[in-house]
Amino acid sequence: MLLYKSTQKAITGILRTVFRARVTGLENFPANGPVIVASNHLSFLDSIIISAMMPRRVAFLAKAEYVNTPGPRGKMMKAFFEAVDIIPVNRSDRSESLKALDIALEKLQEGKVFGIYPEGTRSRDGYLYRGKIGVAWLAHMTGAPVVPVGLIGTDRLQKPGSNMIYPRRFTIRVGKPLYFEKIGKTMTGKQRRVTTDTIMDEIAQLSGQARKNEYNVSPSAARDAG
């Protein structure tokens, strides 16, 4: 916890001074109990930014390849991810990918905060894509409130495939919590779809993004499919 707090404080200071980060709506964030943070996704840095700028510790999942890189870089990324509670998951392995929701469920059952990107992967064209229903599954399994978040301008901080980070200004808008009935495993596919669409509508209002009524596909997944 001490390492997390010190890391968070350092990152927050950099984001506010160098990047002139602007955050609105933090008063909407529940002070205690389980919370699901549902955000749009524009940059590799989004999880780090949200973890640093929220009033409570937020756990995220990330691709295991970030920490599996050989040499000092991989070790550095692993140590950093552990410090800010970003959990590596092998998404190319379907069984491991399915375990991701179990990890999220465990965090929420412990009364913690879990962050998720309903789009599944970063938007590379600026559109807000259709949300996947995992976020609704978590909400109906736990009854945890969903706090919608809109990120604006984080796509300008780092170009895809580049290690260079640019000190561009960005904004985080935190919406009011959304509450959904705790149904458990009896929830229907229709309920998950409606709930997910409701959450995505709120994210769109906060981010101001144009919508695409289709699922986003990462470049690697598109290559594999081709």
Coordinates of C-alpha atoms in Angstrom, one line a residue:
M1 CA 0.0 0.0 0.0
L2 CA 2.8 2.4 0.8
L3 CA 4.5 1.7 -2.5
Y4 CA 1.2 2.3 -4.3
K5 CA 0.5 5.6 -2.5
S6 CA 4.0 6.9 -3.2
T7 CA 3.8 5.8 -6.9
Q8 CA 0.3 7.3 -7.3
K9 CA 1.4 10.6 -5.7
A10 CA 4.4 10.9 -8.1
I11 CA 2.4 10.0 -11.2
T12 CA -0.4 12.4 -10.2
G13 CA 2.1 15.2 -9.7
I14 CA 3.5 14.7 -13.2
L15 CA 0.1 14.5 -14.8
R16 CA -1.1 17.6 -13.2
T17 CA 2.0 19.8 -13.8
V18 CA 3.6 18.5 -17.0
F19 CA 0.4 17.3 -18.8
R20 CA -2.0 19.8 -17.1
A21 CA -4.5 17.1 -16.6
R22 CA -8.0 18.2 -15.8
V23 CA -10.4 16.1 -13.8
T24 CA -14.1 16.7 -13.2
G25 CA -16.7 14.8 -11.2
L26 CA -14.5 13.2 -8.6
E27 CA -17.2 14.0 -6.0
N28 CA -19.3 11.3 -7.8
F29 CA -16.9 8.5 -6.8
P30 CA -18.2 6.3 -4.0
A31 CA -16.0 6.6 -0.9
N32 CA -16.3 2.9 0.0
G33 CA -17.5 -0.5 -1.1
P34 CA -17.0 -2.2 -4.4
V35 CA -17.0 0.0 -7.5
I36 CA -16.7 -0.8 -11.2
V37 CA -15.0 2.0 -13.2
A38 CA -16.1 1.7 -16.9
S39 CA -14.1 3.9 -19.3
N40 CA -13.5 4.5 -23.0
H41 CA -10.1 3.5 -24.1
L42 CA -7.8 5.6 -26.3
S43 CA -4.2 5.0 -25.1
F44 CA -1.9 2.5 -23.5
L45 CA -1.5 5.0 -20.7
D46 CA -5.2 5.1 -19.8
S47 CA -5.0 2.5 -17.0
I48 CA -2.0 4.3 -15.4
I49 CA -3.8 7.7 -15.7
I50 CA -7.1 6.4 -14.2
S51 CA -5.2 4.6 -11.4
A52 CA -3.3 7.8 -10.5
M53 CA -6.2 10.3 -10.7
M54 CA -9.0 8.4 -9.0
P55 CA -9.5 8.9 -5.2
R56 CA -9.3 5.1 -4.6
R57 CA -7.0 2.4 -5.8
V58 CA -8.2 0.9 -9.1
A59 CA -7.2 -2.5 -10.3
F60 CA -6.9 -3.1 -14.1
L61 CA -6.1 -6.0 -16.3
A62 CA -3.4 -5.7 -19.0
K63 CA -1.9 -7.9 -21.7
A64 CA 0.7 -10.3 -20.2
E65 CA 3.1 -9.5 -23.1
Y66 CA 3.9 -6.1 -21.5
V67 CA 5.6 -7.9 -18.6
N68 CA 6.9 -10.9 -20.5
T69 CA 9.4 -8.8 -22.5
P70 CA 12.9 -10.2 -21.9
G71 CA 15.5 -8.2 -20.1
P72 CA 15.4 -5.0 -18.0
R73 CA 12.4 -3.6 -19.8
G74 CA 10.2 -6.5 -18.9
K75 CA 11.3 -6.5 -15.3
M76 CA 10.7 -2.8 -15.0
M77 CA 7.2 -3.1 -16.5
K78 CA 6.4 -6.0 -14.1
A79 CA 7.5 -4.0 -11.1
F80 CA 5.6 -0.9 -12.2
F81 CA 2.4 -2.9 -12.9
E82 CA 2.6 -4.5 -9.5
A83 CA 3.0 -1.1 -7.9
V84 CA -0.1 0.4 -9.5
D85 CA -2.2 -2.8 -9.3
I86 CA -2.3 -3.6 -13.0
I87 CA -2.7 -7.4 -13.4
P88 CA -1.2 -9.1 -16.5
V89 CA -3.4 -11.7 -18.3
N90 CA -2.6 -13.8 -21.3
R91 CA -5.5 -12.8 -23.6
S92 CA -4.4 -15.0 -26.4
D93 CA -5.2 -18.0 -24.3
R94 CA -9.0 -18.3 -24.1
S95 CA -9.0 -20.1 -20.8
E96 CA -6.8 -17.4 -19.3
S97 CA -8.9 -14.7 -20.8
L98 CA -12.1 -16.1 -19.2
K99 CA -10.3 -16.1 -15.9
A100 CA -10.1 -12.3 -16.2
L101 CA -13.7 -11.8 -15.1
D102 CA -13.1 -14.1 -12.2
I103 CA -10.2 -11.9 -11.1
A104 CA -12.5 -8.9 -11.4
L105 CA -15.2 -10.6 -9.5
E106 CA -12.8 -11.4 -6.6
K107 CA -11.7 -7.8 -6.4
L108 CA -15.2 -6.5 -6.2
Q109 CA -16.3 -9.1 -3.6
E110 CA -13.4 -7.8 -1.5
G111 CA -15.0 -4.4 -1.6
K112 CA -12.3 -3.0 -4.0
V113 CA -12.4 -1.0 -7.2
F114 CA -12.0 -2.6 -10.6
G115 CA -11.5 -0.8 -13.9
I116 CA -12.7 -2.1 -17.2
Y117 CA -12.9 -1.0 -20.8
P118 CA -16.1 -2.3 -22.2
E119 CA -14.8 -1.7 -25.8
G120 CA -12.2 -4.4 -25.1
T121 CA -9.3 -2.7 -26.8
R122 CA -8.1 0.8 -27.7
S123 CA -10.0 2.9 -30.3
R124 CA -7.5 3.9 -32.9
D125 CA -9.8 6.0 -34.9
G126 CA -11.4 8.0 -32.1
Y127 CA -14.9 6.4 -32.3
L128 CA -16.6 4.8 -29.3
Y129 CA -17.3 1.2 -30.2
R130 CA -20.0 -1.2 -29.0
G131 CA -19.5 -2.4 -25.5
K132 CA -18.9 -6.1 -24.6
I133 CA -21.2 -7.5 -21.9
G134 CA -18.5 -8.4 -19.4
V135 CA -19.1 -5.1 -17.5
A136 CA -22.8 -5.9 -17.2
W137 CA -22.0 -9.4 -16.0
L138 CA -19.9 -7.9 -13.2
A139 CA -22.5 -5.3 -12.3
H140 CA -25.4 -7.9 -12.0
M141 CA -23.2 -10.5 -10.2
T142 CA -22.1 -8.1 -7.5
G143 CA -24.5 -5.2 -7.4
A144 CA -21.5 -2.9 -7.4
P145 CA -22.2 0.6 -8.8
V146 CA -20.7 1.4 -12.2
V147 CA -18.9 4.7 -12.4
P148 CA -18.7 5.8 -16.1
V149 CA -15.5 7.7 -17.1
G150 CA -14.9 9.7 -20.3
L151 CA -11.2 10.2 -21.3
I152 CA -10.6 13.1 -23.7
G153 CA -7.2 13.6 -25.4
T154 CA -5.2 10.7 -24.0
D155 CA -4.8 9.4 -27.6
R156 CA -2.4 12.4 -28.2
L157 CA 0.0 11.4 -25.4
Q158 CA 1.5 8.4 -27.2
K159 CA 1.3 7.3 -30.8
P160 CA 0.6 3.6 -31.4
G161 CA 3.8 1.6 -31.6
S162 CA 5.9 4.5 -30.2
N163 CA 7.7 4.7 -26.8
M164 CA 7.7 8.5 -27.0
I165 CA 5.2 10.3 -24.6
Y166 CA 4.2 13.8 -25.4
P167 CA 3.1 16.3 -22.7
R168 CA -0.3 17.0 -24.2
R169 CA -3.2 18.2 -22.1
F170 CA -6.1 15.8 -21.5
T171 CA -9.3 15.6 -19.5
I172 CA -11.0 13.0 -17.4
R173 CA -14.8 13.3 -16.7
V174 CA -16.2 11.1 -14.0
G175 CA -19.9 10.5 -14.1
K176 CA -22.5 9.7 -11.5
P177 CA -22.7 6.1 -10.4
L178 CA -25.1 3.8 -12.2
Y179 CA -26.8 1.2 -10.1
F180 CA -28.1 -2.1 -11.4
E181 CA -29.9 -5.0 -9.7
K182 CA -27.8 -7.8 -8.2
I183 CA -29.3 -10.8 -10.1
G184 CA -26.4 -13.3 -10.1
K185 CA -26.2 -16.1 -12.6
T186 CA -29.9 -15.9 -13.4
M187 CA -29.3 -12.8 -15.5
T188 CA -30.3 -13.1 -19.1
G189 CA -28.3 -12.1 -22.2
K190 CA -30.8 -9.4 -22.9
Q191 CA -30.3 -7.9 -19.5
R192 CA -26.6 -7.8 -20.0
R193 CA -27.0 -6.2 -23.4
V194 CA -29.3 -3.5 -22.1
T195 CA -27.1 -2.7 -19.1
T196 CA -24.0 -2.6 -21.3
D197 CA -25.7 -0.2 -23.7
T198 CA -26.8 2.0 -20.9
I199 CA -23.2 2.2 -19.6
M200 CA -21.9 3.0 -23.0
D201 CA -24.5 5.8 -23.5
E202 CA -23.1 7.4 -20.3
I203 CA -19.5 7.0 -21.4
A204 CA -20.4 8.6 -24.8
Q205 CA -22.0 11.6 -23.0
L206 CA -18.8 12.1 -21.0
S207 CA -16.2 11.6 -23.7
G208 CA -18.2 13.3 -26.5
Q209 CA -17.2 10.6 -29.0
A210 CA -19.1 9.6 -32.1
R211 CA -20.4 6.0 -31.9
K212 CA -19.9 2.9 -34.0
N213 CA -22.4 0.1 -33.6
E214 CA -19.8 -2.6 -34.0
Y215 CA -17.2 -4.3 -31.9
N216 CA -13.7 -2.9 -32.0
V217 CA -10.9 -5.4 -33.1
S218 CA -7.3 -5.0 -32.1
P219 CA -4.7 -5.0 -35.0
S220 CA -3.2 -8.3 -33.8
A221 CA -6.7 -9.9 -33.6
A222 CA -7.4 -8.6 -37.1
R223 CA -4.2 -10.1 -38.4
D224 CA -4.9 -13.5 -36.8
A225 CA -8.4 -13.5 -38.4
G226 CA -6.9 -12.7 -41.8

